[in-house]
Coordinates of C-alpha atoms in Angstrom, one line a residue:
X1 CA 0.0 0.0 0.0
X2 CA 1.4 3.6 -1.0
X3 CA 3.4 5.3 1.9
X4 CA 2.0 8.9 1.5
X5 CA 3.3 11.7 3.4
X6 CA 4.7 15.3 2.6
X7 CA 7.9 17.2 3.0
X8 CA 8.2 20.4 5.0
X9 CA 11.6 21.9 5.9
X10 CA 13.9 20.9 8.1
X11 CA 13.9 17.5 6.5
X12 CA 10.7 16.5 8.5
X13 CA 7.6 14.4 7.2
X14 CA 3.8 15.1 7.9
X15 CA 1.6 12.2 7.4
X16 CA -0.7 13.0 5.2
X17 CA -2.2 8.9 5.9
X18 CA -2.4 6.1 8.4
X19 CA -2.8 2.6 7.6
X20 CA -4.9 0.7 10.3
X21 CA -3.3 -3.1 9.9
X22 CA -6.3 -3.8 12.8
X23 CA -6.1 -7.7 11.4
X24 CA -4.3 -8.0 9.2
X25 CA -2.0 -10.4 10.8
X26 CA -5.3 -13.3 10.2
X27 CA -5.9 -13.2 6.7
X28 CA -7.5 -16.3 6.6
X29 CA -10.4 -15.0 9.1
X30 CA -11.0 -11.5 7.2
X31 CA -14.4 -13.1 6.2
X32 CA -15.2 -14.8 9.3
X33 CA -14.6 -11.8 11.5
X34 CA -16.5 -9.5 9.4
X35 CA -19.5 -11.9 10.1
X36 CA -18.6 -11.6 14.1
X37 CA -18.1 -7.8 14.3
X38 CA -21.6 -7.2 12.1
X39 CA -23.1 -9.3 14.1
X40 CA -22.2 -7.2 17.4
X41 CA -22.6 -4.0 15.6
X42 CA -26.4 -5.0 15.0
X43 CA -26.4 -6.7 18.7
X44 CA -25.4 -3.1 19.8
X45 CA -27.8 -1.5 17.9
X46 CA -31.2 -3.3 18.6
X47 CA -30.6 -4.1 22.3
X48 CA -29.4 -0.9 23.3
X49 CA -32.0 1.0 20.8
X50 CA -34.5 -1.2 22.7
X51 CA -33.6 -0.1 26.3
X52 CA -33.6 3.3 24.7
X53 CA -37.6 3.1 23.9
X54 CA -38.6 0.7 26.2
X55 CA -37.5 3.2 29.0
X56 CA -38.8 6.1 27.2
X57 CA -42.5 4.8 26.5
X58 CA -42.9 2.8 29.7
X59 CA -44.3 4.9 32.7
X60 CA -42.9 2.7 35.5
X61 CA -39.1 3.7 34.1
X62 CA -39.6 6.9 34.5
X63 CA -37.1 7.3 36.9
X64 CA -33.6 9.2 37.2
X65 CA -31.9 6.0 37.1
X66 CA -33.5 4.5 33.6
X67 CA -32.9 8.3 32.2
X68 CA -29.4 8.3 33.0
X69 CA -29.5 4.2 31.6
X70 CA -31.1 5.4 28.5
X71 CA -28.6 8.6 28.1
X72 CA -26.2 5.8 28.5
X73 CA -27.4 3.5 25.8
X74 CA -27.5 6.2 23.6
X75 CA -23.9 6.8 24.4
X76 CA -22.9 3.4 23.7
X77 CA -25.0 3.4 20.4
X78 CA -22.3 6.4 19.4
X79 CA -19.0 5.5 20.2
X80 CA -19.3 1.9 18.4
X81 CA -20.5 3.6 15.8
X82 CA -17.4 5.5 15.5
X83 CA -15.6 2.4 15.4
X84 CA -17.4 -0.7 14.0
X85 CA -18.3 0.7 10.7
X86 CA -14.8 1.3 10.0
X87 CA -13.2 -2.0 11.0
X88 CA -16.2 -3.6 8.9
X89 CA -15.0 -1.3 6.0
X90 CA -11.3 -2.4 6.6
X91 CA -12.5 -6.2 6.7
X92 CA -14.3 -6.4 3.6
X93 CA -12.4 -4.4 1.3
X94 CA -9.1 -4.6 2.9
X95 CA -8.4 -1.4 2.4
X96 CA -7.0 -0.4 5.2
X97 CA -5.5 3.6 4.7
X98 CA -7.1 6.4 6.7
X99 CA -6.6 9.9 6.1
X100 CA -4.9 12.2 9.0
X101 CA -8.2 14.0 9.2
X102 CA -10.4 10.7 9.4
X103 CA -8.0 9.3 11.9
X104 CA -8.4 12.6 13.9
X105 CA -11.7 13.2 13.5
X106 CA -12.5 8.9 14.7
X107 CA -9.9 9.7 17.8
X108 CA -12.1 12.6 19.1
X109 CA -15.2 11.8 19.0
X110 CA -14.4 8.4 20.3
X111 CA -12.6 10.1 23.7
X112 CA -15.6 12.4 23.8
X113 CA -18.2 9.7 24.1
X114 CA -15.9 7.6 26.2
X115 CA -15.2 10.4 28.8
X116 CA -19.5 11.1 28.3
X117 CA -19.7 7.1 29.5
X118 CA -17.0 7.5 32.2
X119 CA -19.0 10.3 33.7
X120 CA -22.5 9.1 33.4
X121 CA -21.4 5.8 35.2
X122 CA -20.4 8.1 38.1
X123 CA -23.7 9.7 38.0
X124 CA -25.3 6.7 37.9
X125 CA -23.2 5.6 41.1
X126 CA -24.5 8.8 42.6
X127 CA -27.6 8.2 41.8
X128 CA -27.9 4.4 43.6
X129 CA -25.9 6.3 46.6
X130 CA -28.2 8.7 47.1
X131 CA -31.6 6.0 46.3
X132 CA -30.0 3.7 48.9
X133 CA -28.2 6.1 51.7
X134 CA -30.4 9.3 51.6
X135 CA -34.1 7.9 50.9
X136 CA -35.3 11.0 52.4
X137 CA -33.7 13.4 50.5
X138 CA -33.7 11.5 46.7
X139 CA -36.9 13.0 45.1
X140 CA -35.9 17.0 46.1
X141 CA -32.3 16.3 44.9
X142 CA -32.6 13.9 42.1
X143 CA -35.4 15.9 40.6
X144 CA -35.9 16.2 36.6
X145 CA -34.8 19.3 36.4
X146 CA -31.0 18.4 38.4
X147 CA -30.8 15.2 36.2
X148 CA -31.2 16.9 32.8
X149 CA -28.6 19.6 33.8
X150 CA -26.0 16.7 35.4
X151 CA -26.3 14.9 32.0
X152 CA -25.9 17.8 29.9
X153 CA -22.6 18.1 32.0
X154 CA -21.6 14.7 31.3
X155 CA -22.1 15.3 27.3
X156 CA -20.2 18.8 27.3
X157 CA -17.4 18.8 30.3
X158 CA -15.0 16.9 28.1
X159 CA -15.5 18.5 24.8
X160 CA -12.9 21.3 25.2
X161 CA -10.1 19.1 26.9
X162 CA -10.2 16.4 24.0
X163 CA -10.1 18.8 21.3
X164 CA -7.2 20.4 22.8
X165 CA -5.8 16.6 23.4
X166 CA -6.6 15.5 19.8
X167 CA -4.7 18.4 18.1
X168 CA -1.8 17.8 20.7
X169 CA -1.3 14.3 19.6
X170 CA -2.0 15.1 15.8
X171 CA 0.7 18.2 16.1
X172 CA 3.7 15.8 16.9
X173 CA 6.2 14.5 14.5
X174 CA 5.3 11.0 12.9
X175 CA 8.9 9.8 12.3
X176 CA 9.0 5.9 11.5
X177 CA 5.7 4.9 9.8
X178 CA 2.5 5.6 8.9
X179 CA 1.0 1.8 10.1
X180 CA -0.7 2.0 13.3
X181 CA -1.3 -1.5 14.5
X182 CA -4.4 -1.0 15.8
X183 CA -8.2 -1.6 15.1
X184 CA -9.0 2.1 14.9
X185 CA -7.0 5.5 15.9
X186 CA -6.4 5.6 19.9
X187 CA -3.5 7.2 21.5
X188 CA -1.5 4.8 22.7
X189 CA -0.6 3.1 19.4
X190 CA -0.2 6.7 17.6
X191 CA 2.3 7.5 20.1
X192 CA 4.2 4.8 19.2
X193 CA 4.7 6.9 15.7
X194 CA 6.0 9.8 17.1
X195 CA 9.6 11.2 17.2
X196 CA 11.9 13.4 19.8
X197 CA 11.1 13.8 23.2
X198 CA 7.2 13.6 24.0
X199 CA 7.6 13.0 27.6
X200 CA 5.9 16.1 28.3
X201 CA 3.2 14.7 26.3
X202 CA 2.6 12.0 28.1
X203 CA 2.2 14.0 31.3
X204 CA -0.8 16.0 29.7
X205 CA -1.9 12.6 28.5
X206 CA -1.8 10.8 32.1
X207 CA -3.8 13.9 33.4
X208 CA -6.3 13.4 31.5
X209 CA -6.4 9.8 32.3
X210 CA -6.3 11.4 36.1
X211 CA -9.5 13.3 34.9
X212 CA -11.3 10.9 33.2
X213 CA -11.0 7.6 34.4
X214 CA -9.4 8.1 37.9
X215 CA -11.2 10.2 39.4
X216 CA -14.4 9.3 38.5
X217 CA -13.9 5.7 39.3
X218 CA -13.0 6.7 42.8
X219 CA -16.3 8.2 43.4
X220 CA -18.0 5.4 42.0
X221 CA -15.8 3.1 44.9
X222 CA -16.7 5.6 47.5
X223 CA -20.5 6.0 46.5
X224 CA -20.3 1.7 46.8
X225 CA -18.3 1.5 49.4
X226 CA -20.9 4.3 51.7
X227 CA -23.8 2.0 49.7
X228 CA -22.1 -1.5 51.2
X229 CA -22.1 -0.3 54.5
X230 CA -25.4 1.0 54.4
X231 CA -26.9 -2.2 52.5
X232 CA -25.7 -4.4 55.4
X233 CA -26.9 -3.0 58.2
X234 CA -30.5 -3.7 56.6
X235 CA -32.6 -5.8 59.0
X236 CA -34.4 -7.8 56.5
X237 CA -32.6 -9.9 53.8
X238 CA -35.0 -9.6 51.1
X239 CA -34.1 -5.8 51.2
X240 CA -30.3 -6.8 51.3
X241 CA -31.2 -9.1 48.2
X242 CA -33.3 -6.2 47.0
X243 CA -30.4 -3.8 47.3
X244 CA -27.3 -5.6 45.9
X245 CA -29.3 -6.7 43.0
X246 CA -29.9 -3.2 41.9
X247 CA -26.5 -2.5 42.2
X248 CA -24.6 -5.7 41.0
X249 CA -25.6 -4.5 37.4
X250 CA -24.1 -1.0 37.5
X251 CA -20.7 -2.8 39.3
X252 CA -20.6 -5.4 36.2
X253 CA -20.4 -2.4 33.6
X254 CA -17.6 -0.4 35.7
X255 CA -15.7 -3.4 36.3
X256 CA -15.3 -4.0 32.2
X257 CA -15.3 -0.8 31.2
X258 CA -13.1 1.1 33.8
X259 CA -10.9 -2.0 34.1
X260 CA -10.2 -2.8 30.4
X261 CA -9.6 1.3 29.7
X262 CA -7.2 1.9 32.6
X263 CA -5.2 -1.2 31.8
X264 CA -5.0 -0.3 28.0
X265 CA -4.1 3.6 29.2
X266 CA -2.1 3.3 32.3
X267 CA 0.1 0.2 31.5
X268 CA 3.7 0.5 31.1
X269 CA 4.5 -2.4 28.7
X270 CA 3.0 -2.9 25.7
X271 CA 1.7 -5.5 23.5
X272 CA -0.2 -5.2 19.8
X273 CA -2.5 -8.3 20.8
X274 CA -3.4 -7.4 23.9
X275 CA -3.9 -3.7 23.7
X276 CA -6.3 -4.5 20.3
X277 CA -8.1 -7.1 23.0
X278 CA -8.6 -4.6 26.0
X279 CA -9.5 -2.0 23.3
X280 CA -12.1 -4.7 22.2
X281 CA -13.9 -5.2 26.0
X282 CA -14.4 -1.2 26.5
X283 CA -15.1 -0.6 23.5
X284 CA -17.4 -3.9 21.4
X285 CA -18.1 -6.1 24.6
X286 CA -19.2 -3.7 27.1
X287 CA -21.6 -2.3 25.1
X288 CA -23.0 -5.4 23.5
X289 CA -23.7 -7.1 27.2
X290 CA -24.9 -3.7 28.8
X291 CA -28.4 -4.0 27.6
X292 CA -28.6 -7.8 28.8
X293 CA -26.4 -7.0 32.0
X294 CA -29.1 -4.4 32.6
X295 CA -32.3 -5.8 31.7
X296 CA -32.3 -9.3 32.5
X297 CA -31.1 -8.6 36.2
X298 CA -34.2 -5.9 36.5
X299 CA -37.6 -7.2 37.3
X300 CA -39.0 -3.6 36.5
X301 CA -37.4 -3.8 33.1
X302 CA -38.7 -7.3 32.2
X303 CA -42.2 -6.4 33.6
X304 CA -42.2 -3.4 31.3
X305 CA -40.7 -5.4 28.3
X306 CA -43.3 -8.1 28.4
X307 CA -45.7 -5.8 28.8
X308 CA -44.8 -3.7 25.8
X309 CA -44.6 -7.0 23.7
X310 CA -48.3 -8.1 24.6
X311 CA -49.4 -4.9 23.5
X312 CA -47.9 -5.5 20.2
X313 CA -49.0 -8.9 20.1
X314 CA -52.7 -7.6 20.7
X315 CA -52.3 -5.0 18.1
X316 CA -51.3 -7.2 15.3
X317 CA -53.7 -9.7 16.3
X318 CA -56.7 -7.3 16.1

């Protein structure tokens, strides 16, 4: 594939193109994985477009925590969107070259709807904390009116700070090639590109990681921790049970996502196959078992889907 780049002064080169090898190392299973990741893509798609309606036509889900599930789904819907397609596109047609601005353009909006997830996963967090510690106070605190402006946060907060990230990581010297051996444009593996002394870079880089993923993920073990303690010292079990099955859900997603990100962000060593697989969990598997994570563990959620299906049932049967 044609090496393209252009000469400035100073004997330097600009890439003008990336080539994403993603899997290219299996070229026997370009088919068969194509088949795989279009069959998540649609998983993705119908089960998280599902919870999306389901908790926006049911009146029983009408609740801050199935508004911030359904801002979350939405979310999710998003940033495998700015993903999939392309690695489908790079499977069937192996055709694998990306222009600077496409590779830019995938990077930010992918760290903007990942920080948008980190965040509302923390509000969610707040929001059991505050269900399950301070009954009294959740209906004047978590009101509409607070819930629409926290998620508005969630969506915007991060905007500024990855745009200034993207165009710090897309201003450096690419040096030794224009192949990033990844499955779409992330930082880690377009660092490994770069030229010269970027330590400083990585500083700025490992704040943000502070920002985004730190910080919230120690709220989210405080807000369970303070739930834990408060959980236990219930007097009935069925209201333990009650209690920790509400939460075990939420705890499922944060474990994959948080876990997979900070590894793939905050190791020191690094390896192609397992960065593209702990790229993969945050990114394709957490979103495809969020919906079933979610519903299946929620008798509210299964009520309301049955219910919604016998309607339909009826409707086509009149």
């Amino acid at each position: 594939m044609e090496y393209r780049e252009k000469k400035t002064e100073g004997n330097l080169t600009v890439m003008m193109e990336f080539i994403l090898l993603g899997f290219s190392d299996l070229p026997d299973h370009q088919v068969f994985l194509f088949g795989i990741f279009l069959f998540i893509y649609i998983s993705i798609l119908l089960g998280n477009g599902l919870v999306i309606v389901i908790t926006k036509i049911e009146p029983i889900l009408q609740t801050p925590m199935y508004f911030f599930l359904r801002n979350l789904s939405f979310v999710e819907i998003c940033y495998t969107s700015v993903i999939l397609p392309r690695i489908l596109v790079n499977l069937w047609t192996q055709k694998r070259n990306l222009s600077l601005l496409a590779c830019a353009a995938q990077l930010c909006f992918f760290l903007i709807l990942a920080v948008t997830e980190s965040y509302l996963l923390t509000l969610m967090a707040y929001d059991r904390y505050m269900a399950i510690c301070k009954p009294l106070y959740y209906p004047v605190i978590m009101n509409p009116k607070f819930c629409f402006q926290m998620v508005i946060v969630c969506w915007t907060s991060g905007i500024p700070i990855i745009i200034g990230q993207t165009y710090q990581v897309f201003s450096l010297p690419f040096c030794y090639s224009n192949k990033v051996n990844h499955i779409f444009c992330e930082i880690p593996p377009l660092m490994k590109l770069t030229c010269g002394d970027i330590s400083g870079d990585e500083y700025f880089i490992y704040a943000d990681c502070v920002l985004f993923v730190l910080i919230p993920l120690l709220l989210i073990i405080f807000s369970y921790t303070r739930i834990l303690t408060i959980i236990l010292k219930f007097p009935s079990s069925t209201g333990r049970s009650k209690a920790f099955s509400t939460c075990s859900s939420h705890l499922m997603v944060v474990i994959l996502f948080y876990g997979s990100a900070s590894i793939a962000y905050l190791k020191t060593k690094s390896n192609n196959r397992t960065d593209k697989i702990f790229s993969l969990i945050y990114t394709v598997v957490t979103p495809m078992f969020n919906p079933l994570t979610y519903s299946l563990r929620n008798k509210e959620f299964i009520t309301a889907m049955k219910k919604i299906f016998s309607k339909c049932v009826i409707s086509r049967s009149k």
